[in-house]
Tab-separated table of C-alpha atoms and ligand atoms in Angstrom:
chain	number	residue	atom	x	y	z
A	1	MET	CA	-68.420	-57.689	168.385
A	2	ASN	CA	-71.046	-59.507	170.230
A	3	ILE	CA	-73.816	-60.935	168.336
A	4	ALA	CA	-76.876	-61.720	170.338
A	5	VAL	CA	-78.116	-64.206	167.866
A	6	LYS	CA	-78.534	-68.155	168.773
A	7	VAL	CA	-75.772	-69.866	166.902
A	8	GLU	CA	-77.191	-72.368	164.777
A	9	THR	CA	-75.512	-75.978	164.575
A	10	ALA	CA	-75.169	-77.989	161.315
A	11	GLU	CA	-77.895	-79.907	162.575
A	12	ASP	CA	-80.409	-76.913	162.904
A	13	ILE	CA	-79.607	-75.900	159.388
A	14	ALA	CA	-80.013	-79.634	158.325
A	15	ALA	CA	-83.560	-79.414	159.784
A	16	MET	CA	-84.535	-76.135	157.818
A	17	PRO	CA	-86.956	-76.375	155.272
A	18	LEU	CA	-85.019	-75.666	152.184
A	19	GLU	CA	-86.977	-72.613	151.023
A	20	LYS	CA	-86.191	-70.913	154.872
A	21	LEU	CA	-82.716	-70.925	153.590
A	22	ASN	CA	-81.484	-67.408	153.109
A	23	PRO	CA	-77.768	-67.963	152.769
A	24	ALA	CA	-77.124	-63.937	153.020
A	25	ARG	CA	-78.325	-63.649	156.655
A	26	VAL	CA	-75.257	-61.510	157.888
A	27	ASP	CA	-75.070	-63.097	161.303
A	28	ARG	CA	-73.909	-66.277	160.267
A	29	PHE	CA	-70.937	-64.483	158.264
A	30	ALA	CA	-69.873	-62.685	161.228
A	31	ASN	CA	-70.145	-65.643	163.428
A	32	ASP	CA	-68.267	-67.820	161.165
A	33	THR	CA	-71.176	-70.502	160.802
A	34	ILE	CA	-72.086	-70.268	157.194
A	35	TRP	CA	-70.404	-73.363	156.150
A	36	PRO	CA	-73.313	-75.894	156.823
A	37	VAL	CA	-75.507	-73.672	154.605
A	38	PHE	CA	-73.429	-73.788	151.761
A	39	GLU	CA	-72.545	-77.437	152.025
A	40	ARG	CA	-76.304	-78.327	152.129
A	41	LEU	CA	-76.919	-76.199	149.246
A	42	ARG	CA	-74.306	-77.457	146.807
A	43	ARG	CA	-75.766	-80.861	147.860
A	44	GLU	CA	-79.235	-80.887	147.684
A	45	ASP	CA	-80.272	-77.534	145.966
A	46	PRO	CA	-77.333	-75.949	144.139
A	47	VAL	CA	-79.442	-73.316	142.329
A	48	HIS	CA	-81.532	-72.216	145.215
A	49	PHE	CA	-84.195	-69.510	145.530
A	50	THR	CA	-85.205	-67.709	148.479
A	51	PRO	CA	-88.423	-66.055	148.124
A	52	GLU	CA	-88.509	-63.778	150.949
A	53	SER	CA	-85.474	-62.011	152.819
A	54	GLU	CA	-84.367	-58.442	153.850
A	55	TYR	CA	-82.737	-58.495	150.009
A	56	GLY	CA	-86.026	-59.343	148.637
A	57	PRO	CA	-86.305	-62.502	146.561
A	58	TYR	CA	-82.950	-63.965	145.224
A	59	TRP	CA	-81.254	-67.097	143.422
A	60	SER	CA	-78.114	-68.548	145.369
A	61	VAL	CA	-75.607	-70.417	142.869
A	62	THR	CA	-73.373	-72.377	144.830
A	63	ARG	CA	-71.586	-74.653	142.585
A	64	TRP	CA	-68.353	-74.077	140.969
A	65	ASN	CA	-69.486	-74.844	137.330
A	66	ASP	CA	-73.011	-73.202	137.654
A	67	ILE	CA	-71.049	-69.928	139.238
A	68	MET	CA	-68.836	-70.016	135.816
A	69	ALA	CA	-71.720	-70.434	133.760
A	70	VAL	CA	-73.375	-67.434	135.094
A	71	ASP	CA	-70.059	-65.323	135.357
A	72	THR	CA	-69.024	-65.669	131.917
A	73	ASN	CA	-72.452	-65.037	130.493
A	74	HIS	CA	-72.785	-61.268	130.719
A	75	GLU	CA	-75.226	-60.790	128.318
A	76	ALA	CA	-77.960	-62.794	130.041
A	77	PHE	CA	-76.700	-61.879	133.618
A	78	SER	CA	-76.420	-58.024	133.999
A	79	SER	CA	-74.313	-56.393	136.479
A	80	ALA	CA	-76.010	-52.831	135.904
A	81	GLU	CA	-78.617	-53.489	138.697
A	82	GLY	CA	-75.582	-53.599	141.350
A	83	ILE	CA	-73.107	-56.342	142.296
A	84	GLY	CA	-73.836	-56.770	145.851
A	85	LEU	CA	-76.899	-57.988	147.578
A	86	ALA	CA	-78.373	-54.800	149.087
A	87	ASN	CA	-80.359	-54.915	152.415
A	88	LEU	CA	-83.490	-52.929	151.235
A	89	GLU	CA	-84.200	-51.039	154.207
A	90	ASP	CA	-80.413	-49.977	154.511
A	91	GLN	CA	-80.442	-48.683	151.175
A	92	ARG	CA	-83.697	-46.617	151.614
A	93	LYS	CA	-82.113	-44.844	154.884
A	94	GLY	CA	-78.753	-44.609	153.114
A	95	GLU	CA	-80.507	-42.675	150.161
A	96	GLU	CA	-82.327	-40.679	152.748
A	97	ALA	CA	-79.348	-39.457	154.194
A	98	LEU	CA	-77.663	-38.533	150.955
A	99	ARG	CA	-80.444	-36.494	149.970
A	100	ALA	CA	-80.733	-34.516	153.576
A	101	LEU	CA	-77.143	-33.405	152.105
A	102	GLY	CA	-78.355	-32.353	148.830
A	103	GLN	CA	-77.023	-35.186	147.296
A	104	GLU	CA	-78.798	-37.232	144.486
A	105	PRO	CA	-78.569	-40.983	145.405
A	106	ARG	CA	-76.428	-43.056	142.778
A	107	ARG	CA	-79.016	-45.236	140.954
A	108	ARG	CA	-78.965	-48.861	142.050
A	109	GLY	CA	-75.911	-49.905	140.187
A	110	GLY	CA	-73.740	-46.686	140.288
A	111	ALA	CA	-70.563	-48.231	141.675
A	112	GLY	CA	-68.359	-47.430	138.663
A	113	PHE	CA	-67.426	-49.743	135.546
A	114	ILE	CA	-68.135	-52.956	137.671
A	115	THR	CA	-71.782	-52.303	137.671
A	116	MET	CA	-72.139	-51.421	133.686
A	117	ASP	CA	-72.640	-53.918	130.880
A	118	GLU	CA	-71.018	-53.696	127.531
A	119	PRO	CA	-69.972	-51.673	125.744
A	120	GLU	CA	-69.608	-48.992	128.539
A	121	HIS	CA	-68.087	-51.371	130.643
A	122	SER	CA	-65.051	-51.867	128.690
A	123	VAL	CA	-64.425	-48.148	128.334
A	124	GLY	CA	-63.776	-47.793	131.965
A	125	ARG	CA	-62.005	-50.860	132.527
A	126	LYS	CA	-59.659	-49.893	129.595
A	127	ALA	CA	-58.890	-46.645	131.069
A	128	VAL	CA	-57.311	-47.616	134.557
A	129	SER	CA	-56.070	-50.988	133.177
A	130	PRO	CA	-52.530	-49.742	132.486
A	131	THR	CA	-51.905	-48.450	135.983
A	132	VAL	CA	-52.401	-51.847	137.322
A	133	ALA	CA	-50.942	-53.766	134.534
A	134	PRO	CA	-47.599	-55.792	134.953
A	135	ALA	CA	-45.319	-52.915	133.531
A	136	ASN	CA	-46.547	-50.410	136.244
A	137	ILE	CA	-46.509	-53.225	139.255
A	138	GLN	CA	-42.887	-53.690	138.188
A	139	THR	CA	-42.468	-50.136	138.842
A	140	MET	CA	-44.202	-49.995	142.106
A	141	MET	CA	-42.779	-52.840	143.806
A	142	PRO	CA	-39.683	-51.471	145.203
A	143	VAL	CA	-41.801	-48.435	146.824
A	144	VAL	CA	-44.334	-51.183	148.131
A	145	ARG	CA	-41.230	-53.225	149.422
A	146	GLU	CA	-39.783	-50.261	151.367
A	147	ARG	CA	-43.218	-49.116	152.792
A	148	ALA	CA	-43.946	-52.755	153.829
A	149	GLY	CA	-40.474	-52.854	155.704
A	150	GLN	CA	-41.269	-49.488	157.500
A	151	ILE	CA	-44.550	-51.009	158.682
A	152	LEU	CA	-43.152	-54.010	160.043
A	153	ASP	CA	-40.216	-52.350	161.688
A	154	SER	CA	-42.522	-50.162	163.676
A	155	LEU	CA	-44.326	-52.784	165.212
A	156	PRO	CA	-44.393	-53.559	168.909
A	157	ILE	CA	-42.320	-56.663	169.951
A	158	GLY	CA	-43.696	-59.059	172.553
A	159	LYS	CA	-46.891	-56.856	173.089
A	160	GLU	CA	-50.343	-57.457	171.949
A	161	PHE	CA	-51.604	-55.144	168.895
A	162	ASP	CA	-54.235	-55.508	166.178
A	163	TRP	CA	-53.014	-56.479	163.042
A	164	VAL	CA	-55.741	-55.258	161.151
A	165	ASP	CA	-55.203	-52.039	162.047
A	166	LEU	CA	-51.236	-51.809	162.116
A	167	VAL	CA	-50.456	-53.900	159.132
A	168	SER	CA	-53.422	-55.264	156.905
A	169	LYS	CA	-55.095	-51.571	156.619
A	170	GLU	CA	-51.864	-49.590	156.446
A	171	LEU	CA	-49.910	-51.643	153.661
A	172	THR	CA	-53.074	-51.478	151.474
A	173	ALA	CA	-53.746	-47.637	152.215
A	174	MET	CA	-50.094	-46.997	151.219
A	175	THR	CA	-50.273	-48.955	147.956
A	176	LEU	CA	-53.663	-47.338	147.154
A	177	ALA	CA	-52.228	-43.871	147.694
A	178	SER	CA	-49.537	-44.946	145.322
A	179	LEU	CA	-51.986	-45.915	142.690
A	180	PHE	CA	-53.858	-42.859	143.100
A	181	ASP	CA	-50.988	-40.605	143.519
A	182	PHE	CA	-52.818	-39.424	146.689
A	183	PRO	CA	-51.122	-37.374	149.409
A	184	PHE	CA	-49.319	-39.894	151.369
A	185	GLU	CA	-49.970	-38.395	154.869
A	186	ASN	CA	-53.473	-38.509	153.976
A	187	ARG	CA	-53.430	-42.039	152.902
A	188	ARG	CA	-55.978	-43.566	155.999
A	189	LYS	CA	-58.330	-41.492	154.638
A	190	LEU	CA	-58.717	-43.957	151.730
A	191	THR	CA	-59.363	-46.859	154.337
A	192	TRP	CA	-61.488	-44.713	156.343
A	193	TRP	CA	-63.641	-43.739	153.335
A	194	SER	CA	-63.757	-47.215	152.098
A	195	ASP	CA	-64.919	-48.366	155.522
A	196	MET	CA	-67.626	-45.754	155.658
A	197	VAL	CA	-68.951	-46.788	152.091
A	198	MET	CA	-69.050	-50.650	153.022
A	199	ASN	CA	-70.747	-50.642	156.656
A	200	GLN	CA	-74.015	-49.729	157.756
A	201	PRO	CA	-74.388	-47.939	161.192
A	202	GLY	CA	-73.093	-49.629	164.014
A	203	HIS	CA	-70.680	-51.670	162.236
A	204	GLY	CA	-67.119	-50.716	161.423
A	205	PRO	CA	-66.529	-46.745	162.038
A	206	VAL	CA	-70.146	-45.942	160.882
A	207	GLU	CA	-71.831	-44.271	163.804
A	208	SER	CA	-75.199	-42.873	161.830
A	209	TRP	CA	-76.653	-42.428	158.277
A	210	GLU	CA	-75.585	-38.770	158.517
A	211	GLN	CA	-72.180	-39.387	159.303
A	212	LYS	CA	-71.859	-41.948	156.460
A	213	GLY	CA	-73.427	-39.577	153.889
A	214	MET	CA	-70.874	-36.815	155.060
A	215	ALA	CA	-67.906	-39.024	154.866
A	216	ILE	CA	-69.048	-39.949	151.085
A	217	PHE	CA	-69.654	-36.255	150.483
A	218	GLU	CA	-66.064	-35.459	151.672
A	219	CYS	CA	-64.520	-38.276	149.663
A	220	PHE	CA	-66.315	-36.917	146.412
A	221	GLY	CA	-65.149	-33.531	147.017
A	222	THR	CA	-61.572	-34.695	147.459
A	223	PHE	CA	-61.614	-36.710	144.334
A	224	GLU	CA	-63.305	-33.823	142.400
A	225	GLN	CA	-60.259	-31.679	143.334
A	226	MET	CA	-57.774	-34.270	142.343
A	227	TRP	CA	-59.598	-34.491	138.928
A	228	ASN	CA	-59.341	-30.862	138.187
A	229	GLU	CA	-55.682	-30.851	139.057
A	230	ARG	CA	-54.965	-33.791	137.023
A	231	LEU	CA	-56.687	-32.686	133.855
A	232	ASN	CA	-54.874	-29.558	134.140
A	233	GLY	CA	-51.477	-31.348	134.561
A	234	PRO	CA	-49.298	-33.357	132.329
A	235	PRO	CA	-50.641	-37.016	131.805
A	236	SER	CA	-49.265	-39.623	134.431
A	237	ASN	CA	-49.890	-43.339	135.194
A	238	ASP	CA	-51.783	-42.836	138.311
A	239	LEU	CA	-55.603	-43.960	138.114
A	240	ILE	CA	-57.172	-40.541	138.261
A	241	SER	CA	-54.709	-39.143	135.497
A	242	MET	CA	-55.148	-42.167	133.547
A	243	MET	CA	-59.210	-41.480	133.447
A	244	ALA	CA	-58.757	-37.504	132.976
A	245	HIS	CA	-56.534	-37.808	130.047
A	246	ASN	CA	-58.092	-40.711	128.270
A	247	PRO	CA	-60.532	-39.356	125.271
A	248	ALA	CA	-62.903	-42.059	126.321
A	249	THR	CA	-63.460	-41.507	129.864
A	250	ARG	CA	-62.426	-37.694	130.235
A	251	ASP	CA	-65.934	-36.541	129.459
A	252	MET	CA	-67.734	-39.219	131.582
A	253	SER	CA	-70.526	-37.852	133.804
A	254	ARG	CA	-69.721	-36.844	137.364
A	255	GLU	CA	-71.924	-39.828	138.797
A	256	THR	CA	-69.660	-42.342	136.918
A	257	TYR	CA	-66.544	-40.703	137.780
A	258	HIS	CA	-67.874	-40.962	141.501
A	259	GLY	CA	-68.926	-44.417	141.206
A	260	ASN	CA	-65.257	-45.544	139.697
A	261	VAL	CA	-63.597	-43.751	142.586
A	262	ILE	CA	-65.692	-45.871	145.074
A	263	LEU	CA	-65.199	-48.869	143.015
A	264	LEU	CA	-61.423	-48.430	142.883
A	265	ILE	CA	-61.260	-47.252	146.763
A	266	VAL	CA	-63.168	-50.268	147.741
A	267	GLY	CA	-61.711	-52.725	145.534
A	268	GLY	CA	-58.414	-51.805	146.535
A	269	ASN	CA	-58.804	-51.888	150.293
A	270	ASP	CA	-61.119	-54.677	151.663
A	271	THR	CA	-60.139	-57.492	149.555
A	272	THR	CA	-56.352	-57.196	149.931
A	273	ARG	CA	-56.385	-56.015	153.676
A	274	ASN	CA	-58.757	-59.286	154.425
A	275	THR	CA	-56.341	-61.649	152.761
A	276	ILE	CA	-53.473	-60.359	154.667
A	277	SER	CA	-55.590	-60.724	157.878
A	278	GLY	CA	-56.378	-64.257	156.774
A	279	SER	CA	-53.086	-65.524	155.705
A	280	VAL	CA	-52.108	-65.022	159.527
A	281	VAL	CA	-55.351	-66.470	160.928
A	282	GLN	CA	-55.081	-69.428	158.853
A	283	LEU	CA	-51.223	-69.916	159.523
A	284	ASN	CA	-52.197	-70.027	163.082
A	285	LYS	CA	-54.562	-72.280	162.543
A	286	ASN	CA	-52.377	-74.771	160.628
A	287	PRO	CA	-49.233	-74.873	162.533
A	288	ASP	CA	-47.956	-77.431	160.118
A	289	GLN	CA	-48.513	-75.085	156.793
A	290	TYR	CA	-46.760	-72.219	158.780
A	291	ALA	CA	-43.887	-74.657	159.452
A	292	LYS	CA	-43.518	-75.595	155.769
A	293	LEU	CA	-43.900	-71.931	154.928
A	294	ARG	CA	-40.842	-70.734	157.184
A	295	ALA	CA	-38.841	-73.865	156.009
A	296	ASN	CA	-39.447	-72.954	152.109
A	297	PRO	CA	-40.186	-69.178	151.258
A	298	ASP	CA	-40.866	-70.228	147.551
A	299	LEU	CA	-44.094	-71.237	148.908
A	300	ILE	CA	-45.164	-67.521	149.666
A	301	LEU	CA	-46.692	-67.219	146.369
A	302	PRO	CA	-48.723	-70.504	146.318
A	303	MET	CA	-49.759	-69.684	149.997
A	304	VAL	CA	-51.048	-66.226	149.067
A	305	SER	CA	-53.423	-67.999	146.251
A	306	GLU	CA	-54.448	-70.487	148.664
A	307	THR	CA	-55.259	-67.833	151.545
A	308	ILE	CA	-57.351	-65.862	148.490
A	309	ARG	CA	-59.000	-69.144	147.766
A	310	TYR	CA	-59.852	-69.991	151.421
A	311	GLN	CA	-60.670	-66.486	152.699
A	312	THR	CA	-62.694	-65.696	149.659
A	313	PRO	CA	-62.554	-61.897	150.504
A	314	LEU	CA	-65.629	-61.066	148.383
A	315	ALA	CA	-68.192	-63.797	149.320
A	316	HIS	CA	-70.300	-63.149	146.584
A	317	MET	CA	-71.107	-60.776	143.308
A	318	ALA	CA	-74.652	-60.654	142.215
A	319	ARG	CA	-76.545	-60.015	138.572
A	320	VAL	CA	-79.697	-59.796	137.143
A	321	ALA	CA	-81.175	-61.716	134.467
A	322	THR	CA	-81.740	-60.262	131.141
A	323	ARG	CA	-83.587	-63.170	129.966
A	324	ASP	CA	-85.095	-66.657	130.989
A	325	VAL	CA	-82.279	-68.787	131.507
A	326	GLU	CA	-82.040	-72.471	132.530
A	327	LEU	CA	-79.825	-73.437	135.143
A	328	GLY	CA	-79.141	-76.699	137.015
A	329	GLY	CA	-82.634	-77.498	136.115
A	330	LYS	CA	-84.371	-74.678	137.321
A	331	THR	CA	-85.456	-71.403	135.482
A	332	ILE	CA	-84.270	-68.233	136.221
A	333	LYS	CA	-86.770	-65.663	134.819
A	334	THR	CA	-86.174	-62.308	133.156
A	335	GLY	CA	-85.717	-59.507	136.034
A	336	ASP	CA	-84.807	-62.181	138.956
A	337	ARG	CA	-81.523	-61.371	141.028
A	338	VAL	CA	-79.000	-64.005	140.951
A	339	VAL	CA	-76.054	-64.392	143.395
A	340	MET	CA	-72.913	-66.117	142.539
A	341	TRP	CA	-71.452	-67.358	145.982
A	342	TYR	CA	-67.676	-67.736	145.304
A	343	ILE	CA	-67.407	-68.527	148.788
A	344	SER	CA	-68.986	-71.501	148.335
A	345	GLY	CA	-67.477	-72.728	144.873
A	346	ASN	CA	-64.274	-72.226	146.547
A	347	ARG	CA	-65.425	-75.251	148.638
A	348	ASP	CA	-66.814	-77.357	145.691
A	349	GLU	CA	-65.608	-81.046	146.413
A	350	THR	CA	-65.990	-82.083	143.163
A	351	MET	CA	-63.735	-79.301	142.025
A	352	ILE	CA	-61.178	-78.888	144.501
A	353	GLU	CA	-59.453	-81.825	146.371
A	354	ASN	CA	-59.993	-81.743	150.184
A	355	PRO	CA	-61.653	-78.271	149.837
A	356	ASN	CA	-61.832	-77.206	153.629
A	357	SER	CA	-58.334	-77.807	154.369
A	358	TYR	CA	-56.193	-74.899	154.025
A	359	VAL	CA	-52.749	-76.361	152.118
A	360	ILE	CA	-50.318	-74.187	150.785
A	361	ASP	CA	-48.425	-76.485	148.441
A	362	ARG	CA	-51.591	-77.428	146.287
A	363	ALA	CA	-50.652	-78.592	142.473
A	364	ARG	CA	-52.815	-75.711	141.127
A	365	PRO	CA	-53.072	-73.022	143.466
A	366	ARG	CA	-54.581	-70.231	141.412
A	367	GLN	CA	-57.422	-72.775	140.749
A	368	HIS	CA	-60.027	-70.552	142.585
A	369	LEU	CA	-63.174	-68.303	142.011
A	370	SER	CA	-62.258	-65.474	144.260
A	371	PHE	CA	-61.238	-63.099	141.370
A	372	GLY	CA	-64.437	-63.830	139.382
A	373	PHE	CA	-64.365	-64.801	135.731
A	374	GLY	CA	-65.436	-63.574	132.380
A	375	ILE	CA	-65.566	-59.528	131.420
A	376	HIS	CA	-65.541	-58.296	135.211
A	377	ARG	CA	-62.913	-60.496	136.528
A	378	CYS	CA	-60.609	-58.637	138.967
A	379	VAL	CA	-58.533	-55.723	137.179
A	380	GLY	CA	-56.600	-55.612	140.346
A	381	ASN	CA	-55.678	-59.220	140.850
A	382	ARG	CA	-52.014	-58.871	140.173
A	383	VAL	CA	-51.724	-55.554	142.425
A	384	ALA	CA	-53.225	-57.699	145.134
A	385	GLU	CA	-51.136	-60.942	144.739
A	386	MET	CA	-47.862	-58.296	144.484
A	387	GLN	CA	-48.634	-56.852	147.689
A	388	LEU	CA	-49.323	-60.099	149.610
A	389	THR	CA	-46.318	-61.575	148.026
A	390	ILE	CA	-44.304	-58.593	149.207
A	391	ILE	CA	-45.476	-58.384	152.894
A	392	TRP	CA	-44.969	-61.998	153.508
A	393	GLU	CA	-41.258	-62.047	151.876
A	394	GLU	CA	-40.490	-58.953	154.332
A	395	ILE	CA	-42.321	-60.618	157.317
A	396	LEU	CA	-40.217	-64.061	156.886
A	397	LYS	CA	-37.099	-61.813	156.995
A	398	ARG	CA	-37.818	-60.523	160.383
A	399	PHE	CA	-40.359	-62.470	162.365
A	400	PRO	CA	-40.191	-66.254	162.792
A	401	GLU	CA	-43.461	-66.162	164.261
A	402	ILE	CA	-46.877	-63.919	164.466
A	403	LYS	CA	-49.299	-65.378	167.197
A	404	VAL	CA	-52.714	-64.792	167.118
A	405	VAL	CA	-53.676	-64.404	170.715
A	406	GLY	CA	-57.423	-64.046	170.624
A	407	GLU	CA	-60.599	-64.461	168.388
A	408	PRO	CA	-60.733	-62.059	165.642
A	409	THR	CA	-63.939	-59.989	165.136
A	410	ARG	CA	-65.375	-60.553	161.704
A	411	ASN	CA	-67.296	-58.116	159.151
A	412	TRP	CA	-71.045	-57.546	159.580
A	413	SER	CA	-71.288	-58.424	155.890
A	414	SER	CA	-72.440	-61.071	153.461
A	415	PHE	CA	-70.188	-59.370	150.613
A	416	VAL	CA	-66.861	-58.498	152.250
A	417	HIS	CA	-65.653	-61.516	153.989
A	418	GLY	CA	-63.117	-60.467	156.349
A	419	PHE	CA	-61.985	-59.102	159.962
A	420	GLU	CA	-62.510	-56.283	161.655
A	421	THR	CA	-59.790	-56.808	164.353
A	422	LEU	CA	-56.976	-59.569	164.953
A	423	PRO	CA	-55.029	-59.569	168.164
A	424	VAL	CA	-51.548	-60.798	167.807
A	425	VAL	CA	-48.383	-60.860	169.470
A	426	ILE	CA	-44.801	-60.996	167.763
A	427	PRO	CA	-42.695	-62.917	170.375
A	428	TYR	CA	-39.266	-61.814	168.921
A	429	ARG	CA	-37.411	-60.831	165.776
A	430	ALA	CA	-35.357	-63.089	163.718
B	1	LIG	C1	-57.363	-60.527	146.993
B	1	LIG	C2	-57.627	-59.353	146.485
B	1	LIG	C3	-58.960	-58.841	145.622
B	1	LIG	C4	-60.019	-59.636	145.288
B	1	LIG	C5	-60.460	-61.402	146.069
B	1	LIG	C6	-61.017	-59.224	144.565
B	1	LIG	C7	-62.398	-59.672	143.970
B	1	LIG	C8	-62.747	-59.129	143.046
B	1	LIG	C9	-63.883	-59.690	142.135
B	1	LIG	C10	-64.816	-60.750	142.910
B	1	LIG	C11	-64.242	-58.932	141.179
B	1	LIG	C12	-65.408	-59.173	140.585
B	1	LIG	C13	-65.368	-60.270	139.554
B	1	LIG	C14	-66.238	-60.622	138.700
B	1	LIG	O1	-67.650	-60.033	138.862
B	1	LIG	O2	-66.252	-61.435	137.828
B	1	LIG	C15	-63.348	-57.639	141.029
B	1	LIG	C16	-63.490	-56.800	140.267
B	1	LIG	C17	-62.516	-55.607	140.479
B	1	LIG	N1	-61.551	-55.265	141.035
B	1	LIG	FE1	-60.775	-56.716	142.549
B	1	LIG	N2	-60.496	-58.040	144.008
B	1	LIG	C18	-59.065	-58.003	144.708
B	1	LIG	C19	-58.285	-56.835	144.640
B	1	LIG	C20	-58.406	-55.771	143.786
B	1	LIG	C21	-57.240	-54.686	144.041
B	1	LIG	C22	-55.906	-54.672	144.620
B	1	LIG	C23	-57.995	-53.681	142.922
B	1	LIG	C24	-57.354	-52.227	142.517
B	1	LIG	C25	-56.315	-51.756	142.660
B	1	LIG	C26	-59.161	-54.205	142.464
B	1	LIG	C27	-59.895	-53.536	141.792
B	1	LIG	C28	-61.277	-54.052	141.043
B	1	LIG	C29	-61.884	-53.563	140.044
B	1	LIG	C30	-61.612	-52.299	139.267
B	1	LIG	C31	-62.965	-54.371	139.762
B	1	LIG	C32	-64.128	-54.234	138.470
B	1	LIG	C33	-63.574	-55.050	137.264
B	1	LIG	C34	-64.432	-55.084	136.121
B	1	LIG	O3	-65.591	-54.825	136.294
B	1	LIG	O4	-64.207	-55.138	134.988
B	1	LIG	N3	-59.498	-55.432	143.093
B	1	LIG	N4	-62.503	-58.087	142.175
């Protein structure tokens, strides 16, 4: 995608009046020019207020310790008003499109238990946790490994292809289909719905608000049918059956169920997908690290964690203050929206040594903010690490090199931080 916006330099950012800094501006994410903004904020104004923007007014929290303070204080910082910054104009158009289809738009939060506070949040989280807990992950591993192998064996050799489409999307779709016990042949529907939910017209596969509304409508229809089948069938360990048979969740409202479906589809898709793509991008940019990995496959696990830190697949999570809170010398007022920029905290030089370098054998590779902290900490983190580890174990057995042969295109989003496309060539098999 060509973005017709003048690309700013670090000097341009340094010269801007602080109050004009709107770190959520999307073109900087799509152009990969966000870094000087966060560097300046961490240094000069770590708890920063943007009074006017396409998202309305909001606070940006950019240092590690302040992010932790917000994320672990769920009483003062509520998730119920939504966890991503919403472009107000896009939100209005999306709601109109849903109304035109006879669907009442979801309330501002409405994305399942991630947009709930206690005690409701824990009810939803507990219902799905067993599906993504270590015991179930162990059971899934051979299937994921077999499917990962099939994906890799079907890739063209010596010919350019899009890694995002043929590997990153495919692997996550396969895993998610297993978690939902979703018809395997329709697995790419899960990718499609996730992309339709997360993009606005003109980006990703979304052409119009109507088409986006229709896709969401279709998704809910399919998952309604699955709910009824699972409810009437014997209990099983897939995500839908878990919710349908759990006494705490089986009577949840349709709105809550639909929200949970969207949460699980999106949570399981973009994040892992963009880490898989991110690992290929970073290993190409850092050939010394790629060589280390090839020489020592025991480094796969720390490399996966380092990629999750470096990529930060979800750039931020947002909250709304339920009371006045002092943070970094500023007063956040009741009702103010607060954005935790994980992507900035992960580059906080006071917490991570050499944070802008991609180093796959760090002493503490799991030291990152990408999964969040506190009660909403990513419930799928072990599933993500499992998929990433397996795909790299299988890659190293087959391909000595995956070569990035052109510029990747990036998502048009300040929430999902990743890649639309990534052109690569696999020169030969091992
Ligand atoms: C590298 C991959 C992933 C990253 C970086 C990631 C990131 C996150 C983050 C930042 C949060 C919110 C944390 C907070 O607010 O403190 C979250 C929550 C969540 N994630 Fe993930 N995620 C990943 C993979 C997955 C996968 C594979 C699934 C599903 C199988 C998943 C399902 C969820 C769910 C359901 C929540 C809500 C938890 C709650 O509210 O209690 N995620 N994730």
